Coordinates of C-alpha atoms in Angstrom, one line a residue:
Chain A
M1 CA -185.7 174.0 153.9
A2 CA -181.7 174.1 155.3
F3 CA -179.3 171.5 154.6
I4 CA -177.4 171.4 158.0
N5 CA -173.8 169.9 158.5
G6 CA -174.5 168.4 162.6
Y7 CA -175.7 166.3 165.1
K8 CA -179.3 164.8 165.1
Y9 CA -180.6 164.1 167.7
T10 CA -184.4 161.8 168.4
T11 CA -184.7 163.5 171.6
E12 CA -183.2 166.5 173.4
S13 CA -181.6 164.7 176.1
E14 CA -180.1 162.9 173.8
A15 CA -178.9 166.9 172.5
I16 CA -178.4 168.0 176.2
A17 CA -175.9 164.4 176.6
A18 CA -174.0 165.8 173.5
Q19 CA -173.9 169.0 174.8
T20 CA -172.7 167.8 177.9
Q21 CA -169.8 165.9 176.8
C22 CA -168.4 169.0 174.8
D23 CA -168.5 171.5 178.4
A24 CA -166.8 168.9 179.4
F25 CA -164.4 168.2 176.7
Y26 CA -163.2 172.5 176.9
G27 CA -163.9 172.6 180.5
I28 CA -166.9 175.6 180.4
P29 CA -167.6 176.4 182.5
K30 CA -164.0 177.4 183.4
I31 CA -165.5 178.6 187.0
P32 CA -169.0 178.6 187.9
T33 CA -170.0 182.4 187.8
D34 CA -168.2 182.9 184.0
I35 CA -170.5 183.9 181.1
T36 CA -169.5 181.3 179.3
Q37 CA -171.6 178.0 180.2
H38 CA -171.7 176.1 176.7
W39 CA -169.0 175.1 174.7
I40 CA -172.0 174.9 172.1
D41 CA -175.7 175.2 171.3
Y42 CA -178.4 173.0 170.1
N43 CA -181.4 173.8 167.8
F44 CA -185.5 172.1 168.0
A45 CA -186.4 171.4 164.4
E46 CA -189.9 172.5 165.3
L47 CA -191.0 172.3 162.2
N48 CA -190.0 169.3 160.4
E49 CA -191.8 165.9 160.3
P50 CA -190.6 164.0 163.1
Q51 CA -189.7 166.7 165.0
F52 CA -185.5 166.6 166.5
W53 CA -183.1 168.2 168.0
Y54 CA -180.0 168.7 166.2
I55 CA -176.1 170.7 167.0
T56 CA -174.8 172.2 164.1
F57 CA -171.1 171.2 163.4
D58 CA -168.0 173.2 164.1
E59 CA -164.6 171.6 163.7
S60 CA -163.8 171.6 167.4
L61 CA -167.3 169.1 167.8
T62 CA -164.7 166.5 166.1
P63 CA -163.0 164.4 169.0
I64 CA -166.1 164.5 171.5
L65 CA -169.2 163.8 168.4
G66 CA -167.5 162.2 165.3
E67 CA -168.1 162.7 162.0
P68 CA -170.7 164.8 161.5
S69 CA -173.9 164.2 158.7
E70 CA -176.5 166.5 155.7
F71 CA -180.0 166.6 158.1
E72 CA -182.9 168.7 156.5
V73 CA -183.9 171.5 158.3
I74 CA -187.7 173.6 157.4
T75 CA -187.3 177.1 158.4
P76 CA -189.3 179.7 157.9
E77 CA -189.2 182.5 155.3
F78 CA -187.7 185.7 156.0
P79 CA -189.4 188.2 154.9
M80 CA -187.5 190.2 151.9
Q81 CA -188.7 194.0 150.6
Chain B
M1 CA -150.1 223.3 188.8
I2 CA -152.3 220.6 190.9
T3 CA -153.8 221.7 194.7
S4 CA -155.8 219.8 195.7
Y5 CA -157.9 216.3 194.9
S6 CA -160.7 218.6 192.5
N7 CA -157.7 219.8 190.1
I8 CA -157.1 215.8 189.2
I9 CA -160.1 215.3 188.7
S10 CA -160.8 218.2 186.4
V11 CA -157.1 217.1 184.1
T12 CA -158.9 213.5 183.7
T13 CA -162.2 214.8 182.9
L14 CA -162.9 213.9 178.8
P15 CA -164.6 216.1 177.0
G16 CA -166.5 215.7 174.8
L17 CA -167.9 212.3 175.6
L18 CA -171.4 211.2 173.2
L19 CA -173.9 210.2 175.8
D20 CA -172.5 213.2 177.8
L21 CA -174.0 215.8 175.1
Y22 CA -176.5 213.9 174.5
P23 CA -177.6 212.2 177.8
S24 CA -181.0 210.1 178.4
A25 CA -180.1 206.6 176.1
A26 CA -181.6 204.4 176.8
A27 CA -178.5 201.8 175.3
A28 CA -175.2 202.2 174.4
Y29 CA -173.3 199.5 173.5
S30 CA -169.5 200.7 172.4
L31 CA -165.4 200.1 172.6
R32 CA -165.1 203.9 174.0
K33 CA -166.2 205.6 177.1
L34 CA -170.0 207.3 176.2
R35 CA -169.8 208.8 179.9
A36 CA -167.8 210.5 182.3
A37 CA -170.1 209.1 185.2
Y38 CA -169.9 205.3 183.4
T39 CA -166.9 203.7 186.3
G40 CA -167.5 200.2 185.0
S41 CA -165.7 197.6 181.8
A42 CA -166.5 198.0 178.2
L43 CA -166.3 194.2 177.6
R44 CA -166.6 190.5 178.9
V45 CA -163.9 188.2 176.9
R46 CA -162.5 184.9 177.3
R47 CA -159.6 183.9 175.7
S48 CA -159.7 180.6 173.6
S49 CA -156.9 179.7 175.5
D50 CA -158.3 178.2 178.9
N51 CA -161.7 180.0 178.9
T52 CA -160.8 182.3 181.6
E53 CA -162.7 185.4 182.2
Q54 CA -161.6 189.5 182.1
N55 CA -163.6 192.0 182.6
I56 CA -161.3 195.2 179.7
G57 CA -162.4 198.9 180.8
F58 CA -161.2 202.1 179.1
D59 CA -158.3 203.6 179.9
I60 CA -157.6 207.5 180.3
L61 CA -157.7 208.6 176.9
G62 CA -161.5 207.0 177.0
N63 CA -160.4 204.2 174.2
L64 CA -160.5 201.1 174.4
D65 CA -157.5 199.3 176.7
T66 CA -156.2 197.9 174.5
S67 CA -152.7 197.4 176.4
A68 CA -154.1 195.3 178.6
L69 CA -157.1 192.9 175.9
T70 CA -154.0 192.2 174.0
T71 CA -151.5 191.2 177.1
F72 CA -154.9 189.3 178.3
C73 CA -155.2 187.2 174.4
S74 CA -151.8 187.0 174.0
G75 CA -151.4 185.4 171.7
T76 CA -154.5 183.1 171.0
D77 CA -158.1 184.7 170.2
G78 CA -160.5 186.6 173.0
F79 CA -164.6 185.8 172.1
V80 CA -166.8 189.0 173.8
T81 CA -169.0 187.3 176.7
T82 CA -170.8 190.4 177.4
W83 CA -170.9 194.2 175.5
Y84 CA -172.2 195.7 178.6
D85 CA -174.3 198.8 178.5
Q86 CA -172.8 202.1 178.9
S87 CA -176.7 204.3 179.8
G88 CA -176.8 203.2 183.6
N89 CA -180.8 200.9 182.1
S90 CA -178.2 197.4 183.0
N91 CA -178.8 196.5 179.4
N92 CA -176.0 194.2 179.1
A93 CA -175.7 192.3 176.2
T94 CA -174.4 189.0 176.8
Q95 CA -174.2 185.5 174.8
A96 CA -173.3 182.2 177.4
T97 CA -172.3 179.8 174.5
A98 CA -168.6 180.0 173.8
S99 CA -169.3 179.0 169.6
K100 CA -171.7 182.0 169.5
Q101 CA -169.4 184.9 170.9
P102 CA -168.7 187.3 168.2
Q103 CA -164.8 187.9 168.2
I104 CA -162.6 191.0 168.9
V105 CA -159.1 189.4 168.9
N106 CA -157.5 187.3 166.6
S107 CA -154.3 184.9 167.6
G108 CA -153.3 187.9 169.8
I109 CA -153.9 190.8 166.8
I110 CA -157.3 193.1 168.0
I111 CA -159.4 192.6 165.4
N112 CA -159.8 196.6 164.2
V113 CA -162.1 198.5 161.7
N114 CA -160.5 201.5 160.2
S115 CA -157.5 201.2 162.5
K116 CA -160.5 200.8 166.1
P117 CA -161.2 197.9 167.8
C118 CA -165.1 196.4 166.4
L119 CA -166.5 193.0 167.6
Q120 CA -166.7 190.9 165.1
F121 CA -169.9 188.2 164.0
T122 CA -169.9 185.1 161.3
N123 CA -172.8 184.1 160.1
S124 CA -172.6 180.9 159.9
S125 CA -172.7 180.3 163.4
N126 CA -174.7 182.7 164.0
Q127 CA -173.3 185.1 167.1
F128 CA -175.0 187.0 168.5
L129 CA -175.0 189.2 172.3
T130 CA -178.3 188.7 173.6
N131 CA -180.2 191.4 176.5
L132 CA -183.2 189.9 178.2
T133 CA -184.7 192.9 178.9
P134 CA -186.0 194.2 175.5
I135 CA -185.5 198.3 174.6
F136 CA -187.9 198.8 172.1
T137 CA -191.3 199.8 173.3
F138 CA -192.6 200.9 170.3
T139 CA -194.4 203.7 171.6
G140 CA -193.6 206.9 170.9
S141 CA -190.7 207.6 169.2
S142 CA -187.0 206.7 169.2
T143 CA -183.6 207.8 167.8
L144 CA -180.8 204.5 166.7
F145 CA -176.7 205.2 165.5
H146 CA -175.0 202.7 164.9
T147 CA -171.4 202.0 163.7
S148 CA -170.8 198.7 162.0
R149 CA -169.7 196.8 158.5
N150 CA -171.3 194.3 157.0
R151 CA -168.6 192.2 154.9
N152 CA -171.2 189.4 153.1
T153 CA -171.8 189.7 149.5
S154 CA -174.3 187.6 148.8
L155 CA -177.8 188.4 147.5
N156 CA -181.2 188.2 149.4
Q157 CA -179.2 187.9 152.8
Y158 CA -179.7 189.8 155.4
G159 CA -177.6 190.3 158.4
S160 CA -179.0 192.1 161.7
I161 CA -177.4 195.0 164.0
I162 CA -180.1 194.7 166.7
S163 CA -183.3 193.0 166.7
Q164 CA -186.0 192.4 169.2
G165 CA -188.5 190.1 169.6
G166 CA -187.1 187.6 166.4
T167 CA -188.9 184.8 166.7
G168 CA -188.9 181.5 164.3
S169 CA -192.6 182.9 163.3
Q170 CA -190.8 185.9 161.8
N171 CA -192.3 188.5 163.5
G172 CA -189.7 191.5 164.6
L173 CA -187.1 194.3 164.8
G174 CA -184.7 193.8 162.9
I175 CA -181.7 197.1 161.9
Q176 CA -180.1 195.8 159.7
W177 CA -178.4 194.9 156.2
Q178 CA -179.8 193.6 153.9
Q179 CA -178.9 192.5 149.7
F180 CA -181.6 192.5 147.8
Y181 CA -180.8 194.4 145.0
S182 CA -177.5 192.6 144.7
A183 CA -174.8 191.1 146.4
S184 CA -172.2 193.7 146.3
T185 CA -174.3 196.9 147.6
Q186 CA -176.5 196.7 150.5
A187 CA -180.2 198.4 151.7
C188 CA -180.7 199.6 155.7
T189 CA -184.1 198.8 156.7
D190 CA -185.8 197.9 159.5
L191 CA -188.0 195.5 159.7
Y192 CA -191.2 194.1 161.1
G193 CA -193.2 191.3 160.1
I194 CA -194.1 191.7 156.2
S195 CA -193.1 195.3 156.7
G196 CA -190.4 198.1 158.0
I197 CA -189.1 201.2 155.9
S198 CA -185.9 200.5 154.2
T199 CA -183.2 202.9 151.7
S200 CA -184.0 203.0 148.8
S201 CA -180.6 204.1 148.0
T202 CA -177.7 201.1 148.3
Q203 CA -174.6 201.3 149.6
S204 CA -171.5 199.0 148.9
S205 CA -171.2 196.2 150.8
N206 CA -167.5 195.1 152.6
T207 CA -167.0 199.4 154.2
Q208 CA -167.9 200.8 157.1
Y209 CA -170.8 203.4 158.0
L210 CA -172.5 205.2 160.6
A211 CA -176.2 204.8 160.0
T212 CA -178.8 206.7 161.9
F213 CA -182.7 206.1 162.7
Q214 CA -185.6 208.0 164.0
W215 CA -188.8 206.8 164.0
T216 CA -190.7 209.7 164.9
D217 CA -193.8 207.9 165.4
W218 CA -194.1 204.2 165.7
S219 CA -197.6 203.5 164.9
T220 CA -196.8 205.7 161.7
H221 CA -193.5 204.7 161.1
R222 CA -194.0 203.8 157.7
T223 CA -195.7 207.6 156.7
N224 CA -193.4 209.4 154.3
G225 CA -191.7 212.0 156.5
N226 CA -192.5 210.3 159.7
S227 CA -188.8 208.1 159.6
I228 CA -186.1 209.3 158.3
I229 CA -182.4 206.7 157.7
A230 CA -179.3 208.3 157.6
I231 CA -175.8 207.0 156.4
N232 CA -173.2 208.9 157.2
G233 CA -175.0 212.2 158.6
V234 CA -177.2 211.7 155.0
N235 CA -180.9 211.1 155.0
Q236 CA -181.2 208.9 152.8
S237 CA -184.8 208.9 150.8
L238 CA -187.0 205.6 151.7
S239 CA -189.4 202.8 150.1
T240 CA -191.7 201.4 152.7
Y241 CA -193.4 197.7 152.6
G242 CA -196.5 195.6 154.2
V243 CA -199.4 196.6 156.2
L244 CA -198.1 196.3 159.8
N245 CA -197.4 198.4 162.5
P246 CA -194.5 196.9 165.5
A247 CA -196.2 195.9 168.4
N248 CA -196.2 192.8 170.7
L249 CA -193.0 192.6 171.2
L250 CA -192.4 193.3 174.5
A251 CA -191.9 190.2 176.1
N252 CA -188.9 189.4 173.3
P253 CA -186.0 189.9 174.1
N254 CA -183.1 192.3 171.8
R255 CA -180.1 190.1 170.1
I256 CA -177.4 192.2 169.1
G257 CA -175.4 190.5 165.4
S258 CA -179.3 187.9 164.9
F259 CA -182.6 187.9 164.3
D260 CA -183.5 185.4 164.9
G261 CA -181.1 183.7 167.9
T262 CA -182.3 180.1 167.2
S263 CA -182.7 179.6 164.0
G264 CA -180.1 181.9 162.5
G265 CA -181.7 183.9 160.4
G266 CA -180.6 187.4 160.0
S267 CA -177.4 186.3 161.1
F268 CA -175.5 189.7 160.6
L269 CA -171.6 188.4 159.1
G270 CA -169.4 191.2 159.8
D271 CA -167.8 194.7 161.9
I272 CA -169.4 196.7 164.7
Q273 CA -168.5 199.5 167.3
E274 CA -171.0 200.8 168.7
I275 CA -174.9 201.2 168.9
V276 CA -177.0 203.6 170.6
I277 CA -180.0 204.2 171.3
Y278 CA -182.8 206.9 172.3
T279 CA -186.1 206.8 173.0
N280 CA -187.4 209.0 172.0
V281 CA -186.4 211.7 169.7
L282 CA -183.8 213.8 169.0
S283 CA -183.7 217.0 167.2
G284 CA -181.8 217.5 164.2
T285 CA -179.3 220.0 165.7
N286 CA -178.1 217.0 168.4
I287 CA -178.7 213.8 165.4
D288 CA -176.0 216.4 163.4
G289 CA -174.1 217.0 166.2
A290 CA -174.3 213.3 167.7
E291 CA -173.3 211.7 164.3
S292 CA -170.0 214.2 163.8
N293 CA -169.2 212.8 167.5
I294 CA -169.3 209.3 166.2
N295 CA -167.6 210.3 162.9
S296 CA -165.1 212.5 164.7
Y297 CA -164.0 209.0 166.9
Y298 CA -164.4 206.4 164.3
G299 CA -162.7 208.9 161.5
I300 CA -166.1 207.1 158.7
Y301 CA -166.8 209.5 155.9

């Protein structure tokens, strides 16, 4: 379980729309053949019930997506020695 | 006196390049030139001022062309979109998302470790580069060298230098630093699910190291004597854990700087300067020679 500060979406299309807004705001990609195609990524909280999509907060996102909120994401435990 | 073009070529030939001395690497990422015949760039960099990208190559001495990099990123930040594979196998590692690209220039200043440029990874942003063609086959043997500095100082944290197959299901190889003894010390490990090998000794955090791995036989790599982890050229005593062997990881990508590119697990907080991977065993003499070559350049120990 991890507490994420970010933006939560109930559908993937909503997350993609938010990603597209950020890309447009920052002019990404600069040219279509650039390696850089997006400003931010979105993630899928596949272990949560109900499942959702989210974007982790970054200060650069505030002008586009507004203030973030905190929510829980279930993440797999990584085995330590 | 230079009397022909062949003389000119011989004058500019760089002696002692790592992959000329120890060829047939499966993948080789570095901020110095590793092979005379390699004509490509070292990196592709995005500058934050206008998001323009540009390839950055080497100077005539085989160092990263810091002059070109500084000019391109004058007064701004530079992030790595591509770390080119110099082995000739086109295992280039890329990151298409700006917020996940490791940094190499900060406000016009190239980020260094021990006076040599590095890629700086921040775990809070889960920065990493991906090569979609898996390098490790988990059959036979492999040898790997990495030059890195782990800046994490939190207990029970792990940061992958390079991984393969890491997913939310926890299965995957992760060549990494782990803080499982204390916050200020770290062990060097490989990992597959709940099994792997690690150094019994610990090293200091916030310190640049050369780590060498050699797996003589992947199917028995946890058997005492079948694997080597050396730190700064000194073989370490190893601990083994778990019961599984690497398998079924062939269709998954390599990641530099992260174990699981989705959940952020195993994100590396630190700096990487070089990763060289062979899918064969190097003799003891050749390992010593490669370590000496790397250390001579980076001045690690």
